[in-house]
C-alpha cells in the first residue's frame, strides 16, 4: 500500500488495532478490508498477521506492514454495515436465484451451526477462547509424500515441532519430523506401506481402511493433528479411543497414499454418522469428498439407522453435503417414478428425516397437507434438476465394501440410546 502509517494514525506498534479494519493488499491488483491479528519483526522488517474480514481464515497471512494502509482505519461495525448493504442489494429475489447466491457466497444457515452472536454465554466464551488460541497459523507447510502442502489453519502440534514452520510427515505412519535428515532415516527403517487397521474397501486404485482410535492411538492422534491443519471449526480430541477413522487412500506399487478421511463416534446417541471429514488439498476436486460422504451413509445403511453429519460443517463441507443430498434424493425419486414418501426416502438412503425434509424444501418439492409432508413434483422437474447438478463424484461400489457393524459397539450404542431417550 506504500508507506508506513503517518504521524497521528494508529499502527500495530502503537496499539493492538482491535476493533479497527484497514485496507490491505489482497493480490496484485486488489485490496480487501482486514483486521490486525498479530505483529512481528523479521529480518529488520515489520510484519503483521492479517485476517481478511470477507474471507475464510485459511487466507489469513503474514504481510509486510507497508501493505496495510493504517491511515484508513475504520471501526469493524461500519465496514460490516456497508458490506451488509452491498450484499442485500446484490441478493437475488427468486427462490432459485437465492439458493445459487447462498451456495456461491457461502451464506450459512442454521444447519451450519449457531451464529456467534446467538451462542449461550458459556459457549460464546469457549468460542472466543478457541479463536484467541488459534488465531495465528503455527505452520507454513508440510511435506507429505510427494506434495508440499500449505497449512490453512492452526493445529496444536508441539511448539518444538512448529519452531521451524515446516514439518516432514510420513504418509504411511503420519509421524512428523522437523528435519529432513530425521525424516529420511525414518523412511529407510519404516516397513509400513498403508494405514493400520483393516482394509474394508478396495476398487481399482482406491482403498479405505477402518482405524480404531483405541487400538491405534498414536496414528489416530497424528491423523487428527494433520486434519486440523485444514479444518477450522472442529475440536481436536486427543482422547481418540471413542472414535473410528476411515482413511481413504490411492493405491499404487509403492503403497497406499492417504488422500482424506472421516471420523465417527463409536457410541453416539445423536445419530451422527460422521464427526469430521477432510480431503487433503492436493486431492480436492476429484470427487473424493462426496465419496467419503457416500461411504458414511453406506455404513449407516448396514447399521440399519439413518444418519447425519455432526454440526457445524465447514463452508466446503456444507456445499458438498447439500449437493450430495440433492443428487442422491433426486436420483432415488427418478428411479422410483416419484412413488415414494419422505419416510421411505430416509429409510432407504439412511439420510436423516430432517435432512430429507430440508433438501426437498430447498428444491420446492414439498407440501404440508393434513399434518403430513407430501412430495409434489413432476418427472420433468426432477430430470431438469439432475441435469443442472454438475457432480464430480467418484462412485462408491457397495459390493466392494467388506464390512459389518461390530456387535459389541452396536450393543453399547443401543444401551446408550435407551438411557438417553427414557
XYZ file of C-alpha atoms in Angstrom:
422
model
C 0.000 0.000 0.000
C 3.035 2.246 0.047
C 4.264 3.905 3.228
C 4.005 3.089 6.921
C 1.345 4.894 8.941
C 1.914 8.660 9.166
C 2.024 10.582 12.416
C -1.259 10.630 14.282
C -2.613 7.354 12.818
C -2.848 4.037 14.587
C -0.355 1.333 13.706
C 0.223 -2.129 15.169
C 3.194 -0.788 17.102
C 1.072 2.000 18.644
C -1.981 -0.099 19.600
C -3.275 -3.572 19.065
C -5.740 -2.285 16.481
C -8.647 -4.282 17.909
C -11.994 -3.217 16.511
C -10.441 -1.434 13.524
C -10.384 -2.611 9.922
C -7.783 -1.437 7.419
C -7.409 -1.742 3.630
C -4.728 -4.305 2.768
C -3.249 -5.524 -0.481
C -5.020 -8.843 -1.193
C -3.461 -9.656 -4.545
C -1.594 -7.795 -7.261
C -4.493 -5.521 -8.242
C -6.981 -5.520 -5.380
C -7.322 -4.562 -1.717
C -9.586 -6.061 0.942
C -10.555 -4.901 4.461
C -8.515 -6.708 7.100
C -8.089 -6.956 10.855
C -4.675 -6.927 12.524
C -4.256 -10.173 14.449
C -0.575 -10.132 15.417
C 2.719 -8.459 14.586
C 6.414 -9.283 14.487
C 9.777 -8.019 13.291
C 11.552 -10.324 10.844
C 14.915 -9.602 9.224
C 14.595 -5.984 10.336
C 11.181 -5.535 8.699
C 7.845 -5.121 10.444
C 5.208 -7.688 9.502
C 1.564 -8.014 10.553
C -0.668 -11.068 10.567
C -3.994 -10.127 8.966
C -7.458 -11.637 8.711
C -9.462 -10.542 5.654
C -12.929 -9.918 7.078
C -14.826 -11.075 3.973
C -12.884 -14.331 3.588
C -12.307 -17.632 5.356
C -9.481 -17.811 7.914
C -7.470 -20.121 5.659
C -6.499 -16.968 3.710
C -5.018 -15.273 6.815
C -1.334 -14.494 6.340
C 1.728 -12.534 7.375
C 2.202 -9.420 5.189
C 4.648 -6.564 5.112
C 3.383 -3.673 7.234
C 3.598 -1.385 4.194
C 0.853 -3.463 2.515
C -1.627 -2.136 5.090
C -2.996 1.413 4.873
C -3.110 2.342 8.562
C -4.340 5.849 7.708
C -7.718 4.436 6.613
C -8.712 2.502 9.734
C -12.453 2.168 10.398
C -14.474 0.510 13.171
C -15.422 -3.006 12.105
C -19.147 -2.371 12.617
C -19.080 0.356 9.936
C -17.394 -1.983 7.447
C -19.808 -4.821 8.267
C -22.781 -2.470 7.861
C -21.540 -1.356 4.442
C -20.901 -4.945 3.386
C -24.369 -5.993 4.547
C -25.924 -3.223 2.435
C -23.993 -4.365 -0.623
C -24.921 -7.992 -0.068
C -28.576 -7.098 0.482
C -28.738 -5.034 -2.712
C -26.988 -7.782 -4.690
C -29.102 -10.632 -3.301
C -31.387 -12.169 -5.961
C -35.107 -12.300 -5.287
C -36.346 -15.600 -6.761
C -36.024 -18.819 -4.753
C -33.761 -20.466 -7.345
C -31.515 -17.383 -7.572
C -31.308 -17.127 -3.767
C -30.203 -20.766 -3.436
C -27.478 -20.258 -6.038
C -26.394 -16.979 -4.410
C -26.136 -18.587 -0.950
C -24.126 -21.533 -2.301
C -21.714 -19.342 -4.238
C -21.235 -16.824 -1.409
C -21.156 -19.309 1.476
C -24.157 -17.739 3.216
C -24.655 -20.092 6.127
C -27.953 -21.032 7.738
C -28.850 -22.697 10.988
C -27.648 -26.048 9.693
C -24.095 -24.716 9.687
C -24.035 -24.184 13.445
C -25.135 -21.461 15.816
C -24.290 -17.872 14.797
C -21.622 -16.400 17.041
C -23.924 -13.694 18.424
C -26.646 -16.256 19.278
C -24.479 -18.567 21.389
C -25.189 -19.005 25.073
C -22.663 -17.223 27.363
C -20.643 -20.354 28.155
C -20.366 -21.452 24.505
C -19.589 -17.865 23.488
C -16.743 -17.735 25.997
C -15.328 -21.096 24.827
C -15.507 -19.997 21.184
C -13.714 -16.731 21.976
C -11.030 -18.665 23.840
C -10.612 -21.082 20.921
C -10.336 -18.284 18.382
C -7.796 -16.418 20.525
C -5.625 -19.516 20.960
C -5.735 -20.453 17.269
C -5.765 -17.028 15.632
C -2.258 -17.299 14.165
C -1.332 -20.261 11.969
C 1.657 -22.000 13.571
C 2.906 -23.874 10.495
C 3.586 -22.682 6.977
C 3.662 -26.038 5.207
C 4.116 -29.790 5.486
C 5.836 -32.244 3.190
C 3.576 -35.302 2.825
C 4.645 -37.876 0.265
C 5.425 -36.045 -2.949
C 3.376 -32.980 -2.000
C 4.447 -29.777 -0.276
C 1.126 -28.568 1.183
C 0.455 -25.101 2.596
C -1.234 -25.172 6.012
C -4.640 -23.492 6.227
C -5.226 -23.242 9.980
C -3.613 -23.615 13.379
C -3.017 -27.185 14.580
C -1.761 -27.949 18.103
C 1.468 -29.679 17.186
C 4.059 -29.298 19.987
C 5.877 -25.954 19.996
C 9.195 -27.697 19.402
C 7.772 -29.224 16.220
C 6.491 -25.919 14.810
C 9.554 -23.801 15.553
C 10.888 -24.225 12.001
C 7.446 -23.576 10.459
C 7.684 -26.718 8.294
C 7.138 -30.386 9.088
C 8.045 -33.593 7.281
C 5.198 -36.112 7.663
C 5.397 -39.802 6.792
C 2.397 -40.588 4.593
C 2.150 -44.141 5.973
C 2.624 -43.681 9.738
C 1.803 -39.924 9.932
C 4.766 -39.443 12.279
C 6.196 -35.938 11.917
C 9.773 -34.628 11.913
C 11.387 -31.209 11.998
C 14.430 -32.088 9.875
C 14.815 -33.815 6.544
C 17.607 -35.981 7.963
C 15.339 -37.436 10.673
C 12.578 -37.913 8.125
C 14.886 -39.727 5.704
C 16.132 -42.054 8.449
C 12.539 -42.913 9.358
C 11.664 -43.675 5.729
C 14.593 -46.078 5.426
C 13.563 -48.007 8.538
C 9.780 -47.904 8.141
C 8.129 -51.063 6.791
C 4.545 -49.760 6.762
C 3.029 -49.107 3.358
C -0.557 -48.474 4.400
C -2.567 -47.214 7.401
C -3.010 -49.539 10.375
C -6.347 -51.281 10.853
C -8.472 -53.260 8.407
C -8.820 -52.589 4.701
C -12.604 -52.671 4.239
C -12.901 -51.309 0.695
C -10.863 -51.759 -2.481
C -11.798 -50.947 -6.042
C -9.278 -50.152 -8.743
C -6.734 -47.805 -7.129
C -8.964 -46.685 -4.229
C -8.911 -48.314 -0.796
C -10.402 -47.411 2.596
C -9.059 -48.537 5.974
C -11.002 -48.628 9.241
C -8.765 -47.489 12.096
C -9.885 -47.912 15.711
C -8.679 -44.976 17.821
C -8.383 -47.216 20.892
C -6.136 -49.731 19.112
C -4.056 -47.310 17.021
C -3.851 -44.318 19.332
C -0.654 -42.646 18.062
C -1.672 -42.923 14.403
C -5.151 -41.567 15.202
C -3.769 -38.614 17.168
C -1.386 -37.777 14.338
C -4.290 -38.057 11.881
C -6.233 -35.513 13.972
C -3.256 -33.149 14.012
C -2.888 -33.473 10.234
C -6.594 -32.899 9.625
C -6.704 -29.856 11.917
C -4.324 -28.050 9.538
C -7.226 -27.949 7.062
C -10.253 -27.773 9.386
C -11.126 -24.645 11.345
C -14.230 -25.275 13.429
C -13.635 -28.777 14.687
C -12.395 -29.529 18.184
C -9.321 -31.736 18.247
C -9.686 -34.759 20.502
C -6.523 -36.296 21.886
C -8.730 -38.886 23.559
C -9.305 -40.790 20.328
C -10.453 -44.032 21.984
C -14.131 -43.238 21.293
C -13.636 -42.739 17.556
C -13.321 -44.808 14.413
C -11.403 -43.325 11.484
C -11.989 -44.215 7.849
C -8.861 -43.399 5.856
C -9.127 -43.156 2.079
C -6.023 -43.952 0.028
C -4.821 -44.058 -3.555
C -3.033 -47.364 -4.083
C -0.025 -47.950 -6.358
C 3.074 -50.158 -6.425
C 4.656 -48.150 -3.587
C 1.729 -48.490 -1.169
C -1.464 -46.772 -0.011
C -1.157 -42.964 -0.084
C -3.585 -41.061 2.156
C -5.881 -38.615 0.346
C -8.530 -37.958 3.022
C -10.520 -39.371 5.917
C -13.590 -39.044 8.067
C -14.119 -39.870 11.720
C -17.123 -41.279 13.528
C -18.010 -41.671 17.197
C -18.471 -45.276 18.259
C -21.257 -44.689 20.775
C -23.097 -41.583 19.597
C -26.734 -41.212 20.713
C -27.458 -38.379 18.255
C -27.440 -40.431 15.011
C -24.255 -38.702 13.846
C -22.612 -40.888 11.206
C -19.686 -38.522 10.683
C -17.798 -36.307 13.135
C -15.382 -34.581 10.773
C -14.345 -35.007 7.162
C -11.158 -33.866 5.455
C -9.805 -34.235 1.928
C -6.200 -33.077 1.661
C -5.770 -30.029 -0.626
C -3.801 -31.808 -3.406
C -6.674 -34.275 -3.812
C -9.641 -31.911 -3.752
C -11.895 -31.528 -6.794
C -11.533 -35.235 -7.579
C -14.887 -36.244 -6.127
C -13.272 -37.762 -3.020
C -15.290 -35.652 -0.576
C -18.628 -36.924 -1.871
C -17.200 -40.451 -1.992
C -16.451 -40.234 1.741
C -19.927 -38.829 2.405
C -21.484 -41.695 0.431
C -19.263 -44.108 2.360
C -20.570 -42.814 5.696
C -24.160 -43.350 4.535
C -23.390 -46.852 3.259
C -22.181 -47.718 6.760
C -25.422 -46.255 8.159
C -27.449 -48.447 5.808
C -25.695 -51.540 7.117
C -26.277 -50.395 10.676
C -29.986 -50.006 9.875
C -30.260 -46.434 11.166
C -30.421 -43.107 9.265
C -27.522 -40.774 10.000
C -26.493 -37.156 9.705
C -23.165 -35.284 9.941
C -22.157 -33.543 13.140
C -22.534 -29.760 13.065
C -21.128 -27.246 12.422
C -19.995 -28.044 8.889
C -17.222 -26.107 7.197
C -18.149 -23.952 4.203
C -16.753 -26.571 1.816
C -18.358 -29.419 3.765
C -21.755 -27.722 3.715
C -21.667 -27.301 -0.059
C -20.603 -30.935 -0.532
C -23.423 -32.249 1.666
C -26.062 -30.076 0.018
C -25.154 -31.266 -3.477
C -24.841 -34.884 -2.281
C -28.302 -34.833 -0.647
C -29.889 -33.253 -3.713
C -28.331 -35.609 -6.223
C -28.980 -38.748 -4.144
C -32.607 -37.890 -3.337
C -33.412 -36.765 -6.901
C -31.903 -39.952 -8.318
C -33.978 -42.015 -5.877
C -37.147 -40.166 -6.927
C -36.442 -40.780 -10.601
C -35.702 -44.484 -10.081
C -38.976 -44.992 -8.179
C -41.132 -42.878 -10.502
C -41.916 -40.466 -7.627
C -43.987 -43.158 -5.903
C -42.271 -42.715 -2.530
C -42.789 -40.966 0.789
C -40.404 -38.826 2.811
C -40.081 -41.621 5.373
C -39.226 -44.237 2.742
C -36.524 -41.954 1.287
C -34.995 -41.577 4.742
C -35.110 -45.315 5.441
C -33.798 -46.454 2.050
C -30.982 -43.901 1.754
C -30.181 -43.786 5.513
C -30.404 -39.977 5.375
C -31.953 -38.487 8.489
C -35.594 -37.443 8.077
C -34.884 -33.757 8.836
C -32.172 -33.613 6.132
C -34.572 -35.100 3.576
C -37.204 -32.510 4.525
C -34.682 -29.654 4.278
C -33.438 -30.838 0.863
C -36.921 -31.268 -0.632
C -37.953 -27.852 0.670
C -34.880 -26.245 -0.898
C -35.920 -27.816 -4.212
C -39.526 -26.591 -3.763
C -40.802 -30.180 -3.968
C -42.593 -30.471 -0.636
C -46.029 -29.529 0.619
C -47.604 -29.915 4.050
C -51.187 -31.187 3.972
C -53.383 -32.527 6.783
C -50.483 -32.807 9.210
C -48.069 -34.686 6.940
C -45.479 -33.931 4.264
C -46.214 -34.787 0.644
C -43.818 -34.785 -2.310
C -45.198 -32.624 -5.118
C -43.090 -32.726 -8.268
C -43.336 -33.733 -11.914
C -40.857 -36.190 -13.509
C -39.709 -33.453 -15.882
C -38.797 -31.204 -12.945
C -36.732 -33.978 -11.333
C -34.852 -34.549 -14.591
C -34.183 -30.831 -15.028
C -32.732 -30.589 -11.519
C -30.497 -33.618 -12.100
C -29.205 -32.166 -15.361
C -28.388 -28.882 -13.614
C -26.260 -30.612 -10.962
C -22.661 -30.979 -12.047
C -21.499 -33.929 -9.962
C -17.781 -34.554 -9.840
C -18.189 -37.765 -7.879
C -16.195 -40.959 -7.610
C -18.917 -43.671 -7.471
C -18.995 -45.987 -4.466
C -19.479 -49.689 -5.250
C -21.249 -51.317 -2.260
C -20.185 -54.774 -3.483
C -16.547 -53.824 -2.812
C -17.247 -52.936 0.820
C -16.388 -55.756 3.194
C -17.832 -54.523 6.478
C -20.475 -55.354 9.051
C -21.319 -53.461 12.263
C -19.317 -54.505 15.304
C -21.761 -56.393 17.590
C -20.141 -55.036 20.755
C -20.335 -51.433 19.531
C -23.958 -51.937 18.480
C -24.856 -53.430 21.870
C -23.342 -50.478 23.761
C -24.961 -47.995 21.384
C -28.437 -49.494 21.878
C -27.901 -49.404 25.628
C -26.888 -45.731 25.420
C -29.919 -44.943 23.236
C -32.271 -46.414 25.840
C -30.571 -44.408 28.598
C -30.697 -41.119 26.648
C -34.278 -41.381 25.424
C -36.009 -42.770 28.528
